[in-house]
Short mmCIF file of N, CA and C in Angstrom, two decimals:
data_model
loop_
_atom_site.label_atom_id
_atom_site.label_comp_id
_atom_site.label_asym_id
_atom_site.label_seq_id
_atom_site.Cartn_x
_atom_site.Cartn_y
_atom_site.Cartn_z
N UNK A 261 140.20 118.55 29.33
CA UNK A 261 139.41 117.89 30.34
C UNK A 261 137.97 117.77 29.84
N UNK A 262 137.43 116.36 29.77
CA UNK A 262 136.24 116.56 29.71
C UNK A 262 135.22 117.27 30.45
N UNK A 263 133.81 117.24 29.44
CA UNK A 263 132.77 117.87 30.91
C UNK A 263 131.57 117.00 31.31
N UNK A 264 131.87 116.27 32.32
CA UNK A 264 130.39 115.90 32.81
C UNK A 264 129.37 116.50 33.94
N UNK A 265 128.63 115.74 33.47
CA UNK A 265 127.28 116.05 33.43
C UNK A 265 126.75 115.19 35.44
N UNK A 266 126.19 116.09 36.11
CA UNK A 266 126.22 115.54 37.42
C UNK A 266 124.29 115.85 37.91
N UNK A 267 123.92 115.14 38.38
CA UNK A 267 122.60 115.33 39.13
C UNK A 267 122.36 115.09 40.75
N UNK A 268 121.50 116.21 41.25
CA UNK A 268 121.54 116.11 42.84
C UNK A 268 120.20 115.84 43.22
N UNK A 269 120.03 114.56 43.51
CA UNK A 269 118.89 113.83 44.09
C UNK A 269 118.18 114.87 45.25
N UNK A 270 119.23 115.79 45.98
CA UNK A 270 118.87 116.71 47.14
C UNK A 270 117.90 117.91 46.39
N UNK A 271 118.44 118.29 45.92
CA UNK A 271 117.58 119.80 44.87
C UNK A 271 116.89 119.61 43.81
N UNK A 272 116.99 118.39 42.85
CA UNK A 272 117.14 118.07 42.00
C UNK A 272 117.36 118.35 40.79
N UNK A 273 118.80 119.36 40.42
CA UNK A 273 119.47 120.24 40.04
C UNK A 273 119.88 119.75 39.45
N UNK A 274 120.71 119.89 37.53
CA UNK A 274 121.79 119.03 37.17
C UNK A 274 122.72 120.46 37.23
N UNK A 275 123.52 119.66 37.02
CA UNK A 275 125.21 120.90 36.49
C UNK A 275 125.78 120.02 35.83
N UNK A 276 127.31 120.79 35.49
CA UNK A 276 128.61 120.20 35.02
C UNK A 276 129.68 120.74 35.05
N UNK A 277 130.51 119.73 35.15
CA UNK A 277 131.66 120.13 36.19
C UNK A 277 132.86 119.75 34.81
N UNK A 278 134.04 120.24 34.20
CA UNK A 278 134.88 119.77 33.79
C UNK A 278 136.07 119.09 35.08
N UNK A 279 136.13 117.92 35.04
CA UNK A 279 137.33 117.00 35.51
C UNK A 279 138.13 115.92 34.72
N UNK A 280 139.09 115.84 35.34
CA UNK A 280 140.51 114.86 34.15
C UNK A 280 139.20 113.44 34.51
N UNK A 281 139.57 112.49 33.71
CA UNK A 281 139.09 110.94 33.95
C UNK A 281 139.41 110.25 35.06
N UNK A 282 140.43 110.42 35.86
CA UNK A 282 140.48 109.89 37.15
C UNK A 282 139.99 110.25 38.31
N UNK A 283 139.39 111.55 38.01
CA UNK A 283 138.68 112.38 39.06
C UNK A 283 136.83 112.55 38.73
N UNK A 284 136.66 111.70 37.63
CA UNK A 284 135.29 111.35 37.58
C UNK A 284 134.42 110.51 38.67
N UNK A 285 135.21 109.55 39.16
CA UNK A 285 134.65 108.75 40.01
C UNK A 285 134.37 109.11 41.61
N UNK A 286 134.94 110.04 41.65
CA UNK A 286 135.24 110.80 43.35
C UNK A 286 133.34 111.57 43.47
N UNK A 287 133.66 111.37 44.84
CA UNK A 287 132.52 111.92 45.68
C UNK A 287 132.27 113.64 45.03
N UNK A 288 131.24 113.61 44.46
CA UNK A 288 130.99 115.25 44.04
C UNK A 288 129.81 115.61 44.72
N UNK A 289 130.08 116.94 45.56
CA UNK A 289 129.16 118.03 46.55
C UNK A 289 128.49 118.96 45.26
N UNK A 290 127.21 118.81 45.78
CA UNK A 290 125.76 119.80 44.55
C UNK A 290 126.61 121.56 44.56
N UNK A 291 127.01 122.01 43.44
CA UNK A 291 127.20 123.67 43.93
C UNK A 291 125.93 124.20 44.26
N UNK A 292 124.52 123.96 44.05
CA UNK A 292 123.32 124.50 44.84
C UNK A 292 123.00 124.58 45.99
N UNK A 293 122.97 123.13 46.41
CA UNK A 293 122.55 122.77 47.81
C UNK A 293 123.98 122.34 48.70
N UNK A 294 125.04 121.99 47.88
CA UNK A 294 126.04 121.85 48.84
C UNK A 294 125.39 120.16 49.66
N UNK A 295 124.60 119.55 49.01
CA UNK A 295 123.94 118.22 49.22
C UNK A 295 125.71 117.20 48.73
N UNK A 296 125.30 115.96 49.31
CA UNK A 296 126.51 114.91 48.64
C UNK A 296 125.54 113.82 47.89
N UNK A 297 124.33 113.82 47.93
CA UNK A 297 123.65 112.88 46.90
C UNK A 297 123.23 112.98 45.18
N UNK A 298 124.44 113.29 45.27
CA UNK A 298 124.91 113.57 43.44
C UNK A 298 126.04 112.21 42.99
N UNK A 299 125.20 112.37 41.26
CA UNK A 299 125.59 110.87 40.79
C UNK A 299 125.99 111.67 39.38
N UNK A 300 126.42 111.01 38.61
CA UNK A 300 126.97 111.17 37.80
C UNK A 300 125.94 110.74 36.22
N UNK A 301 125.26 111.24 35.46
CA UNK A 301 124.44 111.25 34.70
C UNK A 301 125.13 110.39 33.50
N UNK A 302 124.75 109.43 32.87
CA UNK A 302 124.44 109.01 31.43
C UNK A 302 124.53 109.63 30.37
N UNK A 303 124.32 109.57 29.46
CA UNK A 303 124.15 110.33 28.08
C UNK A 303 122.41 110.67 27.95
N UNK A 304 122.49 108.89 28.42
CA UNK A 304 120.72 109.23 27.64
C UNK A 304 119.91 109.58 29.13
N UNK A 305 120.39 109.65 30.34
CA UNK A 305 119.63 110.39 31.69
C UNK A 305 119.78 111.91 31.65
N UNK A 306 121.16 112.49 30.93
CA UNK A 306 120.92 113.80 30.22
C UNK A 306 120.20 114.60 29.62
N UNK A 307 119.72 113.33 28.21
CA UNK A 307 118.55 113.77 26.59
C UNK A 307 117.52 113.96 27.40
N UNK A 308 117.63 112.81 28.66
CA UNK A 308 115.89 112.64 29.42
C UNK A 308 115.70 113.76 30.01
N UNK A 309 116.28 114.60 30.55
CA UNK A 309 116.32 115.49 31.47
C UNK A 309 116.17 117.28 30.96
N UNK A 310 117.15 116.85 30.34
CA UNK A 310 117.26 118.41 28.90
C UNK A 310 115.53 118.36 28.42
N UNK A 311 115.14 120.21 28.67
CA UNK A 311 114.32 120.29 27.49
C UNK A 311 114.36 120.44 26.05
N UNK A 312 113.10 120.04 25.82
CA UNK A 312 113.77 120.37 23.87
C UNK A 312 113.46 121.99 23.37
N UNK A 313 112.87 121.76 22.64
CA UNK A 313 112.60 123.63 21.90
C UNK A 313 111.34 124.03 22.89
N UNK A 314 111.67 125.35 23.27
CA UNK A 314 110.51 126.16 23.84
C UNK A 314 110.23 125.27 25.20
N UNK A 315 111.10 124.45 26.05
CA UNK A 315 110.60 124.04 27.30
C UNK A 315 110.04 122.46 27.39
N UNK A 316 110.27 122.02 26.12
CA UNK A 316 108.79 121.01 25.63
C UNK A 316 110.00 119.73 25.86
N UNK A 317 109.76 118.71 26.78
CA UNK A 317 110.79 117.51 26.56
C UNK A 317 110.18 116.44 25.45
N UNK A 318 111.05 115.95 25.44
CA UNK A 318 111.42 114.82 24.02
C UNK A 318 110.66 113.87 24.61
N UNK A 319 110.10 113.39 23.52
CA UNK A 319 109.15 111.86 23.44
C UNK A 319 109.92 110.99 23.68
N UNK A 320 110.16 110.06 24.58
CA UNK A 320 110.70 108.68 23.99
C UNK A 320 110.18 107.61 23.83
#
């Protein structure tokens, strides 16, 4: 099972959740806030989000 990558507009928390591919698209609840305004992250809304070394985010 893959693992994606999820963000909650409510907390503004990411996580990740492993689910099969047909269960990517379904309504996913924040495990923080227990919020339902979570979306499903990108690759590159990920890089954006991730810090880099020591806290410091990436230039783009």
């Amino acid at each position: 099972m893959p693992l994606y990558p999820f963000y909650c507009r409510k907390c503004d928390k990411t996580f990740e959740v492993f689910l099969r591919p047909s269960e990517a698209t379904q309504k996913m609840t924040c495990p923080y806030c227990q919020g339902n305004g979570v979306e499903m992250l990108s690759e590159k809304e990920q890089d954006d989000l991730t810090p880099g070394v020591c806290g410091i985010k990436k230039e783009t």
